[in-house]
Amino acid sequence: MSESTETITELLQSIGIDTAYRTASLSLLEKGDSRYLRDLKLNFTSTLTSEHLSTKECALLGLSVAVNNNNNPLIAFYTKYATEQGANDAEIAEAAACASLLASNNIFYRFRHFTQKEKYSQIPARIRMQIMMKPVTGKEFFELMSLTISAVNGCEMCVNAHEDSLIKLNTTEERIFDAIRIASLVTSAGAIIN
């Protein structure tokens, strides 16, 4: 077994996927004996823990990003991991709901930002957002999930608004930075494992 195949096997085992599983992207890395496979494995592993987030929070952030990216293997992994870290069904559902809500918000507010027309800012959004009022994961963590999804989706206006809310909620910049780091690495893994 080549070193690349061995690294892929370890990565797939850690995600709970059959070691014979291959995507076109994963096959390209394996065929080219890419050194990146080791980085991919280590980066993915680093999404599971943080100095500034609990393991349950890491799992819920990973789940929310996997739902946002419509990545079924990672949704299954992070759902299981979140449960193992003490997340209940309502918290897991909220991570998925946050991804869905922010998908609409990011498109809507990004459009307003791109056009910069006052008229569009005056027309009511008519997007239901009741989940933001009393989230089961708490206001601060829901804002953190919202920020990560907004960053993944590239909505500058939303990123700035959620980061500002988090600072006002006394969230440390290190905590915010770690959440974004995790989101970027879940997205990176999902580009190869999908």
Coordinates of N, CA and C in Angstrom, one line a residue:
M1 N 0.9 -1.2 0.0 CA 0.0 0.0 0.0 C 0.9 1.2 0.0
S2 N 0.6 2.2 -0.9 CA 1.4 3.4 -1.0 C 1.1 4.3 0.2
E3 N 2.0 5.2 0.5 CA 1.8 6.2 1.5 C 0.5 7.0 1.3
S4 N 0.2 7.4 0.1 CA -1.0 8.1 -0.2 C -2.2 7.3 0.1
T5 N -2.2 6.1 -0.3 CA -3.4 5.2 0.0 C -3.5 5.0 1.5
E6 N -2.4 4.8 2.2 CA -2.5 4.7 3.6 C -3.1 5.9 4.3
T7 N -2.7 7.1 3.9 CA -3.2 8.3 4.4 C -4.7 8.5 4.1
I8 N -5.1 8.1 2.9 CA -6.5 8.2 2.6 C -7.3 7.2 3.4
T9 N -6.8 6.0 3.6 CA -7.4 5.0 4.5 C -7.6 5.6 5.9
E10 N -6.6 6.2 6.5 CA -6.7 6.8 7.8 C -7.7 7.9 7.8
L11 N -7.7 8.8 6.8 CA -8.7 9.9 6.8 C -10.1 9.3 6.7
L12 N -10.3 8.4 5.8 CA -11.7 7.8 5.6 C -12.1 7.1 6.9
Q13 N -11.2 6.4 7.5 CA -11.6 5.7 8.8 C -12.0 6.7 9.8
S14 N -11.3 7.8 9.9 CA -11.6 8.9 10.9 C -13.0 9.5 10.7
I15 N -13.4 9.6 9.4 CA -14.7 10.1 9.0 C -15.8 9.1 9.1
G16 N -15.4 7.8 9.2 CA -16.4 6.7 9.3 C -16.9 6.3 7.9
I17 N -16.0 6.4 6.9 CA -16.4 6.1 5.5 C -15.6 4.8 5.1
D18 N -16.2 4.0 4.3 CA -15.6 2.8 3.8 C -14.3 3.2 3.2
T19 N -13.2 2.4 3.5 CA -11.9 2.8 3.0 C -11.7 2.6 1.5
A20 N -12.7 2.0 0.8 CA -12.6 1.8 -0.6 C -13.3 3.0 -1.3
Y21 N -13.9 3.9 -0.6 CA -14.6 5.1 -1.1 C -13.6 6.0 -1.8
R22 N -14.0 6.5 -3.0 CA -13.1 7.4 -3.7 C -14.0 8.4 -4.4
T23 N -13.7 9.7 -4.4 CA -14.3 10.7 -5.2 C -13.3 10.9 -6.4
A24 N -13.7 11.6 -7.4 CA -12.7 11.9 -8.5 C -11.5 12.7 -8.0
S25 N -11.8 13.6 -7.1 CA -10.7 14.5 -6.5 C -9.8 13.7 -5.7
L26 N -10.3 12.8 -4.8 CA -9.5 12.0 -4.0 C -8.6 11.0 -4.8
S27 N -9.2 10.5 -5.9 CA -8.4 9.6 -6.8 C -7.3 10.4 -7.5
L28 N -7.5 11.6 -7.8 CA -6.4 12.4 -8.4 C -5.3 12.6 -7.4
L29 N -5.6 12.9 -6.2 CA -4.6 13.1 -5.2 C -3.8 11.8 -4.9
E30 N -4.6 10.7 -4.9 CA -3.9 9.4 -4.7 C -3.0 9.0 -5.9
K31 N -3.6 9.1 -7.1 CA -2.8 8.8 -8.3 C -1.5 9.6 -8.4
G32 N -1.6 10.9 -8.0 CA -0.4 11.7 -8.1 C 0.5 11.6 -6.8
D33 N 0.1 10.7 -5.9 CA 0.9 10.5 -4.7 C 1.1 11.9 -4.0
S34 N 0.1 12.7 -3.9 CA 0.2 14.1 -3.4 C 0.5 14.1 -1.9
R35 N 1.5 15.0 -1.7 CA 1.9 15.2 -0.3 C 0.7 16.0 0.5
Y36 N -0.2 16.6 -0.3 CA -1.3 17.3 0.3 C -2.2 16.4 1.2
L37 N -2.2 15.1 0.8 CA -3.1 14.2 1.6 C -2.9 14.2 3.1
R38 N -1.6 14.3 3.4 CA -1.3 14.4 4.9 C -1.8 15.7 5.5
D39 N -1.6 16.8 4.8 CA -2.2 18.1 5.3 C -3.7 18.0 5.4
L40 N -4.3 17.4 4.4 CA -5.8 17.3 4.4 C -6.2 16.5 5.7
K41 N -5.6 15.4 5.9 CA -5.9 14.6 7.1 C -5.7 15.4 8.4
L42 N -4.6 16.0 8.5 CA -4.3 16.8 9.7 C -5.2 18.0 9.9
N43 N -5.5 18.7 8.8 CA -6.4 19.8 8.8 C -7.8 19.4 9.3
F44 N -8.3 18.3 8.7 CA -9.6 17.8 9.1 C -9.6 17.4 10.6
T45 N -8.6 16.7 11.0 CA -8.5 16.4 12.5 C -8.5 17.6 13.3
S46 N -8.0 18.7 12.9 CA -7.9 19.9 13.7 C -9.2 20.6 13.8
T47 N -10.3 20.2 13.0 CA -11.6 20.8 13.1 C -12.3 20.2 14.4
L48 N -11.8 19.2 15.0 CA -12.5 18.5 16.1 C -12.2 19.1 17.5
T49 N -11.2 19.9 17.6 CA -10.9 20.6 18.9 C -10.4 22.0 18.7
S50 N -10.5 22.7 19.7 CA -10.0 24.1 19.7 C -9.7 24.6 21.1
E51 N -8.8 25.5 21.2 CA -8.5 26.1 22.5 C -9.6 27.1 23.0
H52 N -10.4 27.6 22.0 CA -11.4 28.6 22.4 C -12.9 28.2 22.2
L53 N -13.1 26.9 21.7 CA -14.4 26.4 21.5 C -14.5 25.0 22.2
S54 N -15.6 24.7 22.7 CA -15.8 23.3 23.2 C -15.8 22.3 22.1
T55 N -15.6 21.1 22.4 CA -15.7 20.0 21.3 C -17.1 20.0 20.7
K56 N -18.1 20.2 21.6 CA -19.5 20.2 21.1 C -19.7 21.4 20.1
E57 N -19.2 22.5 20.4 CA -19.3 23.7 19.5 C -18.5 23.4 18.2
C58 N -17.3 22.8 18.3 CA -16.6 22.4 17.1 C -17.5 21.5 16.2
A59 N -18.1 20.5 16.8 CA -18.9 19.6 16.1 C -20.1 20.3 15.4
L60 N -20.8 21.2 16.2 CA -22.0 21.9 15.6 C -21.6 22.8 14.5
L61 N -20.4 23.5 14.7 CA -19.9 24.4 13.6 C -19.6 23.5 12.3
G62 N -19.0 22.4 12.5 CA -18.7 21.5 11.4 C -19.9 21.1 10.7
L63 N -20.9 20.7 11.5 CA -22.2 20.2 11.0 C -22.9 21.3 10.2
S64 N -22.9 22.5 10.7 CA -23.6 23.6 10.0 C -22.9 23.9 8.7
V65 N -21.6 23.9 8.7 CA -20.9 24.1 7.4 C -21.1 23.0 6.4
A66 N -21.1 21.8 6.9 CA -21.4 20.6 6.0 C -22.8 20.7 5.4
V67 N -23.8 21.1 6.3 CA -25.1 21.3 5.7 C -25.1 22.4 4.7
N68 N -24.5 23.5 5.0 CA -24.4 24.6 4.1 C -23.8 24.2 2.7
N69 N -22.8 23.3 2.8 CA -22.1 22.9 1.6 C -22.7 21.6 1.0
N70 N -23.9 21.1 1.6 CA -24.6 20.0 1.1 C -23.7 18.8 0.9
N71 N -22.9 18.5 1.9 CA -21.9 17.4 1.9 C -22.4 16.3 2.8
N72 N -23.0 15.3 2.2 CA -23.6 14.2 3.0 C -22.6 13.4 3.9
P73 N -21.4 13.0 3.3 CA -20.5 12.3 4.2 C -20.1 13.1 5.5
L74 N -19.9 14.4 5.3 CA -19.5 15.2 6.4 C -20.7 15.6 7.3
I75 N -21.9 15.6 6.8 CA -23.1 15.8 7.6 C -23.2 14.6 8.5
A76 N -23.1 13.4 8.0 CA -23.2 12.2 8.8 C -22.1 12.2 9.9
F77 N -20.9 12.5 9.5 CA -19.8 12.5 10.5 C -20.0 13.5 11.6
Y78 N -20.3 14.8 11.2 CA -20.4 15.8 12.3 C -21.7 15.6 13.1
T79 N -22.7 15.0 12.6 CA -23.9 14.7 13.4 C -23.6 13.7 14.4
K80 N -22.9 12.6 14.0 CA -22.4 11.6 15.0 C -21.5 12.2 16.0
Y81 N -20.5 13.0 15.6 CA -19.6 13.6 16.5 C -20.2 14.6 17.4
A82 N -21.2 15.4 17.0 CA -21.9 16.3 17.8 C -22.7 15.5 18.9
T83 N -23.3 14.4 18.5 CA -24.0 13.6 19.5 C -23.1 13.0 20.5
E84 N -21.9 12.6 20.1 CA -20.9 12.0 21.0 C -20.4 13.1 22.0
Q85 N -20.4 14.4 21.6 CA -20.0 15.5 22.4 C -21.1 16.1 23.2
G86 N -22.3 15.5 23.2 CA -23.3 15.9 24.1 C -24.4 16.8 23.5
A87 N -24.3 17.0 22.2 CA -25.4 17.8 21.5 C -26.7 17.0 21.5
N88 N -27.8 17.7 21.7 CA -29.1 17.0 21.7 C -29.7 17.3 20.3
D89 N -30.8 16.6 20.0 CA -31.5 16.7 18.7 C -31.8 18.1 18.3
A90 N -32.3 18.9 19.3 CA -32.7 20.3 19.0 C -31.4 21.1 18.6
E91 N -30.3 20.9 19.3 CA -29.1 21.7 18.9 C -28.6 21.3 17.5
I92 N -28.7 20.0 17.2 CA -28.2 19.5 15.9 C -29.2 20.0 14.8
A93 N -30.5 20.0 15.1 CA -31.4 20.6 14.1 C -31.1 22.1 13.9
E94 N -30.8 22.8 15.0 CA -30.5 24.2 14.9 C -29.3 24.5 14.0
A95 N -28.3 23.7 14.1 CA -27.1 23.8 13.3 C -27.5 23.7 11.8
A96 N -28.4 22.8 11.5 CA -28.9 22.7 10.1 C -29.7 23.8 9.7
A97 N -30.6 24.3 10.6 CA -31.5 25.4 10.4 C -30.7 26.7 10.1
C98 N -29.7 26.9 10.9 CA -28.8 28.1 10.7 C -28.2 28.1 9.3
A99 N -27.7 27.0 8.9 CA -27.2 26.9 7.5 C -28.2 27.3 6.5
S100 N -29.4 26.8 6.6 CA -30.5 27.1 5.7 C -30.9 28.6 5.7
L101 N -31.1 29.1 6.9 CA -31.5 30.5 7.1 C -30.4 31.4 6.5
L102 N -29.2 31.1 6.8 CA -28.1 32.0 6.4 C -27.9 31.9 4.9
A103 N -28.2 30.8 4.3 CA -28.1 30.6 2.8 C -29.0 31.7 2.2
S104 N -30.2 31.8 2.7 CA -31.1 32.8 2.1 C -30.7 34.3 2.5
N105 N -30.3 34.5 3.7 CA -29.9 35.8 4.1 C -28.6 36.3 3.4
N106 N -27.7 35.4 3.2 CA -26.4 35.7 2.5 C -26.7 36.2 1.1
I107 N -27.6 35.5 0.4 CA -27.9 35.9 -1.0 C -28.6 37.2 -1.0
F108 N -29.6 37.4 -0.1 CA -30.4 38.6 0.0 C -29.6 39.8 0.3
Y109 N -28.8 39.7 1.4 CA -28.0 40.9 1.8 C -26.8 41.1 0.9
R110 N -26.3 40.1 0.4 CA -25.2 40.3 -0.6 C -25.7 41.1 -1.8
F111 N -26.9 40.8 -2.3 CA -27.5 41.5 -3.4 C -27.7 43.0 -3.0
R112 N -28.2 43.2 -1.8 CA -28.4 44.6 -1.3 C -27.0 45.3 -1.3
H113 N -26.0 44.6 -0.8 CA -24.7 45.2 -0.7 C -24.1 45.5 -2.1
F114 N -24.2 44.5 -3.0 CA -23.7 44.6 -4.4 C -24.3 45.8 -5.1
T115 N -25.6 45.9 -5.1 CA -26.3 46.9 -5.9 C -26.2 48.3 -5.3
Q116 N -26.1 48.4 -3.9 CA -26.0 49.7 -3.2 C -27.0 50.7 -3.6
K117 N -28.2 50.1 -3.9 CA -29.4 51.0 -4.2 C -30.2 51.2 -2.9
E118 N -30.5 52.4 -2.6 CA -31.3 52.7 -1.4 C -32.7 52.1 -1.4
K119 N -33.2 52.0 -2.6 CA -34.6 51.5 -2.8 C -34.7 50.0 -2.2
Y120 N -33.7 49.2 -2.5 CA -33.7 47.8 -2.1 C -33.6 47.7 -0.6
S121 N -33.0 48.7 0.1 CA -32.8 48.7 1.5 C -34.2 49.1 2.2
Q122 N -35.0 49.8 1.4 CA -36.3 50.2 2.0 C -37.4 49.2 1.9
I123 N -37.2 48.2 1.0 CA -38.2 47.2 0.7 C -38.0 46.1 1.8
P124 N -39.1 45.7 2.5 CA -39.0 44.7 3.6 C -38.4 43.4 3.0
A125 N -37.6 42.7 3.8 CA -37.0 41.5 3.4 C -38.0 40.3 3.2
R126 N -38.9 40.3 4.1 CA -40.0 39.2 4.2 C -39.3 37.9 4.3
I127 N -38.3 37.7 5.0 CA -37.6 36.5 5.3 C -37.9 36.2 6.8
R128 N -38.5 35.1 7.1 CA -38.8 34.7 8.5 C -37.5 34.3 9.2
M129 N -37.2 34.8 10.4 CA -36.0 34.6 11.1 C -36.3 34.4 12.6
Q130 N -37.4 33.8 12.9 CA -37.7 33.6 14.3 C -36.7 32.8 15.1
I131 N -36.0 31.9 14.4 CA -35.0 31.1 15.1 C -33.9 31.9 15.7
M132 N -33.7 33.1 15.2 CA -32.6 33.9 15.7 C -33.0 34.6 17.0
M133 N -34.3 34.7 17.3 CA -34.7 35.3 18.6 C -34.4 34.6 19.8
K134 N -34.6 33.3 19.8 CA -34.3 32.5 21.0 C -33.7 31.1 20.6
P135 N -32.5 31.2 20.1 CA -31.9 29.9 19.7 C -31.6 29.0 20.8
V136 N -31.8 27.7 20.6 CA -31.6 26.7 21.6 C -30.1 26.6 22.0
T137 N -29.2 26.9 21.0 CA -27.8 26.9 21.3 C -27.3 28.2 22.0
G138 N -28.2 29.1 22.2 CA -27.8 30.4 22.8 C -27.5 31.5 21.8
K139 N -27.8 32.7 22.1 CA -27.6 33.8 21.2 C -26.1 33.9 20.7
E140 N -25.2 33.8 21.6 CA -23.8 34.0 21.2 C -23.3 32.9 20.2
F141 N -23.7 31.6 20.5 CA -23.2 30.6 19.6 C -24.0 30.6 18.3
F142 N -25.3 30.9 18.3 CA -26.0 31.1 17.0 C -25.4 32.1 16.1
E143 N -25.0 33.2 16.8 CA -24.3 34.3 16.0 C -23.0 33.8 15.4
L144 N -22.3 33.0 16.2 CA -21.0 32.4 15.8 C -21.2 31.5 14.5
M145 N -22.2 30.6 14.6 CA -22.6 29.8 13.5 C -23.0 30.6 12.3
S146 N -23.8 31.7 12.5 CA -24.2 32.6 11.5 C -23.0 33.3 10.8
L147 N -22.0 33.7 11.6 CA -20.8 34.3 11.1 C -20.1 33.3 10.2
T148 N -19.9 32.1 10.6 CA -19.1 31.1 9.9 C -19.8 30.8 8.5
I149 N -21.1 30.6 8.5 CA -21.8 30.4 7.3 C -21.7 31.6 6.3
S150 N -21.8 32.8 6.9 CA -21.7 34.0 6.1 C -20.3 34.1 5.5
A151 N -19.3 33.7 6.2 CA -17.9 33.8 5.7 C -17.8 32.8 4.6
V152 N -18.3 31.5 4.8 CA -18.2 30.5 3.7 C -19.0 31.0 2.5
N153 N -20.1 31.6 2.6 CA -20.9 32.1 1.5 C -20.5 33.4 0.9
G154 N -19.5 34.0 1.6 CA -18.9 35.3 1.0 C -19.8 36.5 1.1
C155 N -20.6 36.6 2.1 CA -21.4 37.8 2.3 C -20.8 38.8 3.2
E156 N -20.1 39.8 2.7 CA -19.4 40.8 3.4 C -20.3 41.5 4.4
M157 N -21.4 41.9 4.0 CA -22.3 42.7 4.9 C -22.7 41.8 6.1
C158 N -23.0 40.5 5.8 CA -23.4 39.6 6.9 C -22.2 39.3 7.8
V159 N -21.1 39.1 7.3 CA -19.9 38.8 8.1 C -19.7 40.0 9.1
N160 N -19.7 41.2 8.5 CA -19.5 42.4 9.4 C -20.6 42.5 10.5
A161 N -21.8 42.3 10.1 CA -22.9 42.4 11.1 C -22.8 41.4 12.2
H162 N -22.5 40.1 11.8 CA -22.4 39.0 12.8 C -21.2 39.2 13.7
E163 N -20.1 39.6 13.1 CA -18.8 39.8 13.9 C -19.1 41.0 14.9
D164 N -19.7 42.0 14.4 CA -20.0 43.1 15.3 C -20.9 42.7 16.5
S165 N -21.9 41.9 16.2 CA -22.8 41.4 17.2 C -22.0 40.5 18.2
L166 N -21.1 39.7 17.7 CA -20.3 38.8 18.6 C -19.4 39.7 19.5
I167 N -18.8 40.7 19.0 CA -18.0 41.6 19.8 C -18.8 42.2 20.9
K168 N -20.0 42.7 20.6 CA -20.9 43.3 21.5 C -21.4 42.3 22.6
L169 N -21.4 41.0 22.2 CA -21.7 39.9 23.2 C -20.5 39.4 24.0
N170 N -19.4 40.2 23.8 CA -18.1 39.9 24.5 C -17.4 38.6 24.1
T171 N -17.6 38.2 22.9 CA -16.9 37.1 22.3 C -15.5 37.5 22.0
T172 N -14.6 36.7 22.3 CA -13.2 37.0 22.0 C -12.9 36.9 20.5
E173 N -11.9 37.6 20.1 CA -11.5 37.5 18.7 C -10.9 36.2 18.4
E174 N -10.3 35.6 19.4 CA -9.7 34.2 19.2 C -10.8 33.2 19.0
R175 N -11.9 33.3 19.7 CA -13.0 32.4 19.5 C -13.6 32.5 18.1
I176 N -13.8 33.8 17.7 CA -14.3 34.1 16.3 C -13.3 33.5 15.3
F177 N -12.0 33.8 15.5 CA -11.0 33.3 14.5 C -11.0 31.8 14.4
D178 N -11.1 31.1 15.5 CA -11.1 29.6 15.5 C -12.3 29.1 14.8
A179 N -13.5 29.7 15.0 CA -14.7 29.3 14.3 C -14.5 29.4 12.8
I180 N -13.9 30.5 12.3 CA -13.7 30.7 10.9 C -12.7 29.7 10.4
R181 N -11.7 29.4 11.2 CA -10.6 28.4 10.8 C -11.3 27.1 10.6
I182 N -12.2 26.7 11.5 CA -12.8 25.4 11.4 C -13.7 25.4 10.1
A183 N -14.5 26.4 9.9 CA -15.3 26.5 8.7 C -14.5 26.4 7.4
S184 N -13.3 27.0 7.4 CA -12.5 26.9 6.2 C -12.0 25.5 6.0
L185 N -11.6 24.8 7.1 CA -11.1 23.5 6.9 C -12.2 22.4 6.6
V186 N -13.4 22.6 7.2 CA -14.5 21.7 6.8 C -14.8 21.9 5.3
T187 N -14.8 23.1 4.8 CA -15.0 23.4 3.4 C -13.9 22.7 2.6
S188 N -12.7 22.9 3.0 CA -11.6 22.3 2.3 C -11.7 20.8 2.2
A189 N -12.0 20.1 3.3 CA -12.2 18.6 3.3 C -13.4 18.3 2.4
G190 N -14.4 19.1 2.4 CA -15.6 18.8 1.6 C -15.3 18.9 0.1
A191 N -14.3 19.6 -0.3 CA -14.0 19.8 -1.7 C -13.4 18.4 -2.2
I192 N -12.9 17.6 -1.3 CA -12.3 16.3 -1.7 C -13.2 15.1 -1.3
I193 N -13.8 15.2 -0.1 CA -14.7 14.2 0.3 C -16.2 14.7 0.2
N194 N -16.8 14.2 -0.9 CA -18.2 14.7 -1.1 C -19.1 13.6 -1.7

